[in-house]
Structures are given as structure tokens and as C-alpha cells.
Short mmCIF file of C-alpha atoms and ligand atoms in Angstrom, two decimals:
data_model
loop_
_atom_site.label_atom_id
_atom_site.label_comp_id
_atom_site.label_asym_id
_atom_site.label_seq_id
_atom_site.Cartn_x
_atom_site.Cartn_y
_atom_site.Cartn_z
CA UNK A 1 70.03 159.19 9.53
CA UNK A 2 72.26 160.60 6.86
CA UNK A 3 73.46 163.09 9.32
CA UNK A 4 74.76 160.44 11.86
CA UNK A 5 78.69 160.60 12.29
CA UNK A 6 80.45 156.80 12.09
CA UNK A 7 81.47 158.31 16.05
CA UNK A 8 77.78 158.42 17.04
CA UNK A 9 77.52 154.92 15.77
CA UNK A 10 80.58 154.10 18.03
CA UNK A 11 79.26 155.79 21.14
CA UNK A 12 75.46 154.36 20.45
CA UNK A 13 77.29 150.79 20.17
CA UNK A 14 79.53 151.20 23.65
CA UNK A 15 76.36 152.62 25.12
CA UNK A 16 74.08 149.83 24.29
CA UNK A 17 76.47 147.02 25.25
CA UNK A 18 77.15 148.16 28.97
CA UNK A 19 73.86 150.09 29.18
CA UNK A 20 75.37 152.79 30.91
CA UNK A 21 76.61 156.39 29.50
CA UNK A 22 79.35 155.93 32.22
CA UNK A 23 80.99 152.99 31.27
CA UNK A 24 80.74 153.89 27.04
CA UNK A 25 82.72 156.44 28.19
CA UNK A 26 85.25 155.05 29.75
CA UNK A 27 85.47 152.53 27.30
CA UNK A 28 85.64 155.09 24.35
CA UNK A 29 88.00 157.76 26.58
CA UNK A 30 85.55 160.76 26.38
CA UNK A 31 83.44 162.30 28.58
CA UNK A 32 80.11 160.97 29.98
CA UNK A 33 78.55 164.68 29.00
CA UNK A 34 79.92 164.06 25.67
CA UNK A 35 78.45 160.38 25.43
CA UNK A 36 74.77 161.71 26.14
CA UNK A 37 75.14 165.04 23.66
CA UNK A 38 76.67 162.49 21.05
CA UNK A 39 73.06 160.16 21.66
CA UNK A 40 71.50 162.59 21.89
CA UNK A 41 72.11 164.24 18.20
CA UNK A 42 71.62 160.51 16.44
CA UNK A 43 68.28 160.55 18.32
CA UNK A 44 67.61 163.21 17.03
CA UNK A 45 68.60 162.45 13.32
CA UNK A 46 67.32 159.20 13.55
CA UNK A 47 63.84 160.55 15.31
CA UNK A 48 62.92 157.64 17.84
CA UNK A 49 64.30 157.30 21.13
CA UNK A 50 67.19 154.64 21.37
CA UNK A 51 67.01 154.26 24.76
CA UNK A 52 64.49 154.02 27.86
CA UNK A 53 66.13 154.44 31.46
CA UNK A 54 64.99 152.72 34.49
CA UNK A 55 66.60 153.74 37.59
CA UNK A 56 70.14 154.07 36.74
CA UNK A 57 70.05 150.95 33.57
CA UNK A 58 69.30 152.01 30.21
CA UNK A 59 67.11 149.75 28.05
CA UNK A 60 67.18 149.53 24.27
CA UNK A 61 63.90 150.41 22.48
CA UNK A 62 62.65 148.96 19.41
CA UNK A 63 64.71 151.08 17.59
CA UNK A 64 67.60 150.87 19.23
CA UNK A 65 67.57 146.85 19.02
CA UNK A 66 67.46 147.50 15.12
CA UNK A 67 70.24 150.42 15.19
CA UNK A 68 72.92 148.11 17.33
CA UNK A 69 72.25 145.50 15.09
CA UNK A 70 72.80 147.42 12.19
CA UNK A 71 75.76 149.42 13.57
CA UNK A 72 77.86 145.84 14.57
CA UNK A 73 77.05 144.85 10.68
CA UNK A 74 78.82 148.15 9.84
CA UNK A 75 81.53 147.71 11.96
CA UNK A 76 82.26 144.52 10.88
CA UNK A 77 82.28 144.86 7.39
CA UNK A 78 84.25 147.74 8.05
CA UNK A 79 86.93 145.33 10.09
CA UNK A 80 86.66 143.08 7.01
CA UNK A 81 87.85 145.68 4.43
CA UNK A 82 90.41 146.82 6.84
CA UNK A 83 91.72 143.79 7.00
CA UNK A 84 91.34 142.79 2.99
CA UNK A 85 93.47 146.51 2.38
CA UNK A 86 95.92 144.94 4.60
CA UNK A 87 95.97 141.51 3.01
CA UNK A 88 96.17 143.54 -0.13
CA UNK A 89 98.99 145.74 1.23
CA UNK A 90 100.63 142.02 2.02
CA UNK A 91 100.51 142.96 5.87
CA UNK A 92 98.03 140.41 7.21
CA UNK A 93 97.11 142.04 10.48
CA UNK A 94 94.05 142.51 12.52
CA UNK A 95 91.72 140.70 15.26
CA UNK A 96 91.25 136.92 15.75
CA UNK A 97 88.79 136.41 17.53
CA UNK A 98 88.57 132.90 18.92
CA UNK A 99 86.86 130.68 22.37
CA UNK A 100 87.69 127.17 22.52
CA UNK A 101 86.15 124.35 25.01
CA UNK A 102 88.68 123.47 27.84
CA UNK A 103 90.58 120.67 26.03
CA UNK A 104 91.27 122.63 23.04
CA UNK A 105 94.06 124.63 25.34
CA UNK A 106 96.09 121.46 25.09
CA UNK A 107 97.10 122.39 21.29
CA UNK A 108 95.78 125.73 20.38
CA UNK A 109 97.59 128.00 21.58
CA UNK A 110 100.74 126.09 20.04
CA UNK A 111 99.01 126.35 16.58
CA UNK A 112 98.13 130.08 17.41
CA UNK A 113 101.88 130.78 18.72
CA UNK A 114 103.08 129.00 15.40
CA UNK A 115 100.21 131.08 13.10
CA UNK A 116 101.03 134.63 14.80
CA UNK A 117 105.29 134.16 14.28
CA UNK A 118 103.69 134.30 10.68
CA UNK A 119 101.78 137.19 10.81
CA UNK A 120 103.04 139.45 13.62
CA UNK A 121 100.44 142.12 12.76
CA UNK A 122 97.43 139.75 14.50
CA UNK A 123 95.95 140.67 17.50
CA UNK A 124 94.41 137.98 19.17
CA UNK A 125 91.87 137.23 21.56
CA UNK A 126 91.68 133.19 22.92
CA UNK A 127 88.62 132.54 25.41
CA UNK A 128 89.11 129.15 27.07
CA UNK A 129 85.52 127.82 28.49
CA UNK A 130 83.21 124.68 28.48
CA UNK A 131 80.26 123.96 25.85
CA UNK A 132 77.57 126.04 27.82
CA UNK A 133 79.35 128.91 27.60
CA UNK A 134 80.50 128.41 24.02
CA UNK A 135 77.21 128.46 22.85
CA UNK A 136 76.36 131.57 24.76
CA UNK A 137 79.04 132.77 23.23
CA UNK A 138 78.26 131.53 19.38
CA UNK A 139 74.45 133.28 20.29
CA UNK A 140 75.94 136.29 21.18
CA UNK A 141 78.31 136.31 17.92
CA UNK A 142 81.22 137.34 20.28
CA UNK A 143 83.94 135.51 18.28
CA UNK A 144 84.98 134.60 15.16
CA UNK A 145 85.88 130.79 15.53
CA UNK A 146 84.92 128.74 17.79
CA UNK A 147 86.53 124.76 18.71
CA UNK A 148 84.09 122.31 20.34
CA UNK A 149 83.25 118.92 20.64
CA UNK A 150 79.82 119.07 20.51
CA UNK A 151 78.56 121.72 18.31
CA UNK A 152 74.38 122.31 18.78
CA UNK A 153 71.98 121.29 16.77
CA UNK A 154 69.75 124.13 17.30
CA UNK A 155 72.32 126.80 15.66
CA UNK A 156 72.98 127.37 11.66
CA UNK A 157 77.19 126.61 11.86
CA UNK A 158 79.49 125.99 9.91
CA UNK A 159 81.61 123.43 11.32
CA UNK A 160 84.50 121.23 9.96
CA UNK A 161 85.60 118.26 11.74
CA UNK A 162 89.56 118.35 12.08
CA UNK A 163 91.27 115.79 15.17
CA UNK A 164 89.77 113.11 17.63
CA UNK A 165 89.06 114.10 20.69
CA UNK A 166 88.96 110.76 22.85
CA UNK A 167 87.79 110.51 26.05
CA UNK A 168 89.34 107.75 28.50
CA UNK A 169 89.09 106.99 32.26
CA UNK A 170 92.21 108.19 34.45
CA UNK A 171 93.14 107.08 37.32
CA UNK A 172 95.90 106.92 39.82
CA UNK A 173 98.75 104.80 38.49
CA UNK A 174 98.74 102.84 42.18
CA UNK A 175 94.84 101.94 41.56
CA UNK A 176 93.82 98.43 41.65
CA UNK A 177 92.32 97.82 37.89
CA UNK A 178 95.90 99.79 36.70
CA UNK A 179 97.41 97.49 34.08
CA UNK A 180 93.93 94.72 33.46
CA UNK A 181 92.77 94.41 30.27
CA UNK A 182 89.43 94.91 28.87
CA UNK A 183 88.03 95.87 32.14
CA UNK A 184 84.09 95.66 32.18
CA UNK A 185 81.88 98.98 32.73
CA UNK A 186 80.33 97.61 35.75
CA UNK A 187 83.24 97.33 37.80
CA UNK A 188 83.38 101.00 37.51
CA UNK A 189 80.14 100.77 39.33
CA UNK A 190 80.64 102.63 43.07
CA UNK A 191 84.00 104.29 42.49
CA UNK A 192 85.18 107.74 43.64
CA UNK A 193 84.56 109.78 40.90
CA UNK A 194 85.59 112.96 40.25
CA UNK A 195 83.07 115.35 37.68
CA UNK A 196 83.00 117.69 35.82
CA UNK A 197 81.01 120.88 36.26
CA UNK A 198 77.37 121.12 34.95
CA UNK A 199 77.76 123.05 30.94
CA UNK A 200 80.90 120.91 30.37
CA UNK A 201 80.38 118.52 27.50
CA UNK A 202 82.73 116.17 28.99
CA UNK A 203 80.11 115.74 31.77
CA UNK A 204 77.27 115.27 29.40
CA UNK A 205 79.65 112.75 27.26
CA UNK A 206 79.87 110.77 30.25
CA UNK A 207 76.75 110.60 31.94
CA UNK A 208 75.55 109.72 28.89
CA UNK A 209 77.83 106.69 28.65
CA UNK A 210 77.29 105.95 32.33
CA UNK A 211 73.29 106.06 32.01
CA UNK A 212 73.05 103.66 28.84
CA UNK A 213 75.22 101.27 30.79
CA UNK A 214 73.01 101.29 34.23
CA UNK A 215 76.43 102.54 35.78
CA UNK A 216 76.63 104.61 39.13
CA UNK A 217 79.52 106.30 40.17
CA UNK A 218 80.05 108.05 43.54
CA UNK A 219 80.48 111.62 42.58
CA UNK A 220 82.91 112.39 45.51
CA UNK A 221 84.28 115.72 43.52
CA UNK A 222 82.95 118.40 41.44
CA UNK A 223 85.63 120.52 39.41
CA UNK A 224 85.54 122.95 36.60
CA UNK A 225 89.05 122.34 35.40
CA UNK A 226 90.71 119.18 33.37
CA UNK A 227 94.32 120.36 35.48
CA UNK A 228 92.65 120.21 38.82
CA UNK A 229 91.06 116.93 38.25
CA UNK A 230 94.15 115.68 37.35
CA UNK A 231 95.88 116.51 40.40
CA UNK A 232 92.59 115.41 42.39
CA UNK A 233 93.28 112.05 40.53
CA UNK A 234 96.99 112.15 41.97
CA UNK A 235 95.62 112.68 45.16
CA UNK A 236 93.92 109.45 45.36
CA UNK A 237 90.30 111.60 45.67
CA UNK A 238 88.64 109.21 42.69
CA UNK A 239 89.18 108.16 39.19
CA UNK A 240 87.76 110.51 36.27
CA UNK A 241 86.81 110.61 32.58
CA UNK A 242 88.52 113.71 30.76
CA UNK A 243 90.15 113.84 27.58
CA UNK A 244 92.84 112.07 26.37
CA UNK A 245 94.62 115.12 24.99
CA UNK A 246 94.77 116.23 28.65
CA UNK A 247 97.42 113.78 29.02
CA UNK A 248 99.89 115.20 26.59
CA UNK A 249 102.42 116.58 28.53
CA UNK A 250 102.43 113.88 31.23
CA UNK A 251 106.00 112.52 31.34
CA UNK A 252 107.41 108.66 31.93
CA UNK A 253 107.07 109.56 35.74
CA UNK A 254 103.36 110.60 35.58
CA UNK A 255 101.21 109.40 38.54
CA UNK A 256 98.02 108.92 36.04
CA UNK A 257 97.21 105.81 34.13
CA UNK A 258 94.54 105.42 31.35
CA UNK A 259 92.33 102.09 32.33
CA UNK A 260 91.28 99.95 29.54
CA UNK A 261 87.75 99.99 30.33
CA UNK A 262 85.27 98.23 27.77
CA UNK A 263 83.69 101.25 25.71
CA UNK A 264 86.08 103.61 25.99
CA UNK A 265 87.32 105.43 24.81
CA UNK A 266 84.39 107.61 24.30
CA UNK A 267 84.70 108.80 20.55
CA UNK A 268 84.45 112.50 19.70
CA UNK A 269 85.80 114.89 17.82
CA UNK A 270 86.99 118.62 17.72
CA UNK A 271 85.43 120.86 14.76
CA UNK A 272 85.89 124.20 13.76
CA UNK A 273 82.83 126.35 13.50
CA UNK A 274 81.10 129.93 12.39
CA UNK A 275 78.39 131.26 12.39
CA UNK A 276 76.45 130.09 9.26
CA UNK A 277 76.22 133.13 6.84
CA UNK A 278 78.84 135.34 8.83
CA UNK A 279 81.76 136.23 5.98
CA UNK A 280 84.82 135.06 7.97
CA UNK A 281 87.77 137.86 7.90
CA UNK A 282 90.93 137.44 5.88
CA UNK A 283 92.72 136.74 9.27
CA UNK A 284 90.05 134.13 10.59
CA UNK A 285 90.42 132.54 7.10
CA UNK A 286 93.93 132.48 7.24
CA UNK A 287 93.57 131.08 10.86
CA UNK A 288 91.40 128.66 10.10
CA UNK A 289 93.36 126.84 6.91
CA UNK A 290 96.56 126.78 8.90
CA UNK A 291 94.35 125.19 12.16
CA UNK A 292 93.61 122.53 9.60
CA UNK A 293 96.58 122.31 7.68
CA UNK A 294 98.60 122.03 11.05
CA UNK A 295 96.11 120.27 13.51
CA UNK A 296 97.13 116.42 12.52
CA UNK A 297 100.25 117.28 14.34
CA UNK A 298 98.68 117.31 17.30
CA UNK A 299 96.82 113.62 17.38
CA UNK A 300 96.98 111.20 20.32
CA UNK A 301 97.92 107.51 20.22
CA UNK A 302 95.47 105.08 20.28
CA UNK A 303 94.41 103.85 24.06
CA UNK A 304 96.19 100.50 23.32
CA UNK A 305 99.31 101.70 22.63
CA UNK A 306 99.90 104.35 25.71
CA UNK A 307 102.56 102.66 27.49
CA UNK A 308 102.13 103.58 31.12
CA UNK A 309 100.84 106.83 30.38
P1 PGA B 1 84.09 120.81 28.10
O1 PGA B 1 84.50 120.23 26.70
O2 PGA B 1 85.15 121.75 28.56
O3 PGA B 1 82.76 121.50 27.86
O4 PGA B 1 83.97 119.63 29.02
C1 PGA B 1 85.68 119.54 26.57
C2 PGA B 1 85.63 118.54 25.42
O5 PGA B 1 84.53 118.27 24.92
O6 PGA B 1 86.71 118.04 25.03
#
């Protein structure tokens, strides 16, 4: 093993994460000859075989499993010092790795524009997605923040609740319970409804709601986006239940309303979470005091007081 080259690391890595000598090689601009001579010397050194082909997909062994794992630990702690040299050289630059849940694009990428004026030298990465794919995501350790609503109970996190993150029922501003007060859950009972799709907390949030209460919607509309829903909404297809914060840049002439439905809105919160026992980066550290420091800016009004939203 002492005789493996940091480059045979790279080219096991980009091997083992498309499982093909073709793509590492593309990925890594050399040649796919050079890819399998480059394997095949750390095999060697190493003295197990890394890989087992089936048809045309390579498969880790054993030993590979243990080497990939090994080789993104050395790669990251060798991100990590590059990026502590530069914090030291007082350039803060490197990669920022973040994937937010869909509602989290409402004020992010503000804090992010705001963060990266700051330090230029950041290259960043933003997935938006829902919770399913989040948590793929966390299990995968492809990121190193994460914003969610819901983080699981099943993973060691770190998390840090920073801003609500209520949910209220939107509808168009023409529709009949517009403007009544303290509208009862029940009379939600049978409406057009347009959902969420299924890995979308929102949608568990609210079925939740809706199943303690005995109410049944019509589901006329399924819809993986907060935007479209809103413009289904507009469209007089059904009312919805999203998050308030997708409201934020609807005007005095919007053609939404929020209905003051009792129990809503729907409480939650946003947090910031790692991986527990992953040392966050200088940059992700950096990122992650100034999402704090800078997130209150970015609160919503209470339901009450939304004029005509
Ligand atoms: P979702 O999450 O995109 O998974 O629905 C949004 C939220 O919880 O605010």
C-alpha cells in the first residue's frame, strides 16, 4: 500500500463511483487504458482485487468497499487542510457543499449570494429537493449541510434549529371561505386539493394533520413543485397546504389568499444539519454561522396579520 500514488487513489475513487473505467476517465481527462493500468498497479500493491466485473458493471469487493471508504476520508481531510491553509493565508475559498428541501430556495440562495460577495474564492454547489431525497442524500454523505424541516430520527445529526417554517392553506383569493375567520377543519372536508408528491415532507405534514382530524380532501392534483402549485391554485384547480415562506414574493395584486383555518398553521421549523462526527470545513463553518447569524432576516408574519396576502 505504501507504493500507491495519491493519483491511483483518485482514479480507484472515480472508478468506484460510476463503476465503469470509461466514465472515471472521462471524469478524470485520461485515458480509459490508463484508468485500468493505474487499477491495476494499486491492485497490485494493495494485493486483493478491488473490483469484480459482471457484464460490462464493475462491482466493488470487500476490499474495495474498505479502500473507497478510506480514500473519501483522505480526500476530505485533505479538502479540509486545503481549505484551513487558505483560511490561514486569509483567502477563505473552497467547496460548499449544500441540498436544501424545496422551501428553503425561498431564502437561501439570498443568504448564499450575500455569504459568497464575502468570500469570492467559494465554489458552491446548492441541491434543491424534498425530504426523501435529502436523506438519501445525508446517507450517502454527498454534502456538507443540509436544511430540512424534518430531520430523521434514525440518523446521528447534528442539527440546529434556526427560522419557522409555517405551513398554511392557500387558496384562490376569489374562493368562498376567503376572508372568514377561524374556519373549522371539517369544512375543508371534500375540497379540490392539490398535493404534494410522495418524499415531500410537506405531504407527510399534512396528511398527518388531515388524518388526526378524520379530514378527506379530494386529491384532484399531484405536483412536485411549491411554484406550480401555486399557479394550479390561481387556476382555480383546488386549494393547497405549502409553506408560508412560499408566499414571500407575492405582491398586493397576488391571486392567493392564506385561509384562517382552525389548526393551522401547521408549526415547523427549518434546522441546519451534519453529519454527526463529520469535522465541518472552514468554509461550511463559516457558512453555517453567517446562515444563523443572518437567517432571522428572513421570518414570515404571523397568519393573523397577512393582510390579503
Ligand atoms: P418538502 O419540504 O420539499 O419535502 O415538502 C418542504 C418543507 O418541509 O418546508
Amino acid at each position: 500500500m505504501i507504493h500507491a500514488t495519491l493519483h491511483q487513489l483518485k482514479v480507484f475513487e472515480a472508478t468506484a463511483r460510476h463503476g465503469s473505467f470509461t466514465r472515471a476517465a472521462e471524469e478524470l481527462f485520461i485515458t480509459q487504458p490508463t484508468v485500468s493500468s493505474q487499477i491495476k498497479q494499486l491492485t497490485k500493491a494493495i494485493g486483493l482485487p478491488l473490483f469484480e466485473q459482471i457484464g460490462k458493471r464493475l462491482y466493488l469487493t470487500e476490499a474495495g468497499k474498505e479502500l473507497l471508504q478510506t480514500c473519501q476520508e483522505i480526500f476530505e481531510r485533505l479538502e479540509n487542510f486545503e481549505m484551513k491553509v487558505a483560511d490561514l493565508k486569509g483567502t477563505r475559498q473552497g467547496q460548499l457543499k449544500l441540498a436544501v428541501i424545496t422551501t428553503a430556495k425561498y431564502f437561501i440562495p439570498r443568504i448564499l449570494g450575500s455569504f459568497c460577495q464575502q468570500y469570492p474564492g467559494i465554489d458552491v454547489s446548492l441541491k434543491v429537493t424534498n425530504h426523501q431525497q435529502i436523506q438519501r442524500r445525508m446517507m450517502e454523505n454527498q454534502d456538507d449541510l443540509y436544511v430540512l424541516s424534518h430531520p430523521p430520527d434514525s440518523m446521528d445529526l447534528s442539527t440546529q434549529p434556526f427560522l419557522d417554517n409555517p405551513l398554511v392553506v392557500i387558496a384562490p383569493r376569489n374562493h368562498p371561505l376567503a376572508g372568514k375567520k377561524k374556519i373549522p377543519i371539517a369544512n375543508l372536508d371534500g375540497e379540490a386539493f392539490i398535493m404534494r408528491e410522495p418524499g415531500s415532507g410537506t405531504r407527510q405534514a399534512v396528511q398527518n394533520l388531515f388524518y388526526k382530524h378524520g379530514v378527506s380532501v379530494e386529491v384532484r392534483l399531484e405536483l412536485g413543485s411549491n411554484e406550480a402549485i401555486k399557479h394550479a391554485i390561481a387556476g382555480g384547480l383546488g386549494i393547497s397546504i405549502l409553506s408560508q415562506h412560499t408566499l414571500i414574493s407575492e405582491g398586493k395584486d397576488s391571486e392567493l389568499t392564506v385561509l384562517d383555518v382552525e389548526h393551522f398553521p401547521i408549526k415547523r421549523r427549518w434546522y441546519v444539519a451534519y453529519l454527526g462526527g463529520k469535522k465541518l470545513s472552514v468554509v461550511a463553518q463559516a457558512f453555517l454561522d453567517y446562515l444563523l447569524q443572518e437567517s432571522p432576516k428572513f421570518s414570515v408574519p404571523p397568519v393573523n396579520l397577512l393582510a390579503k396576502v
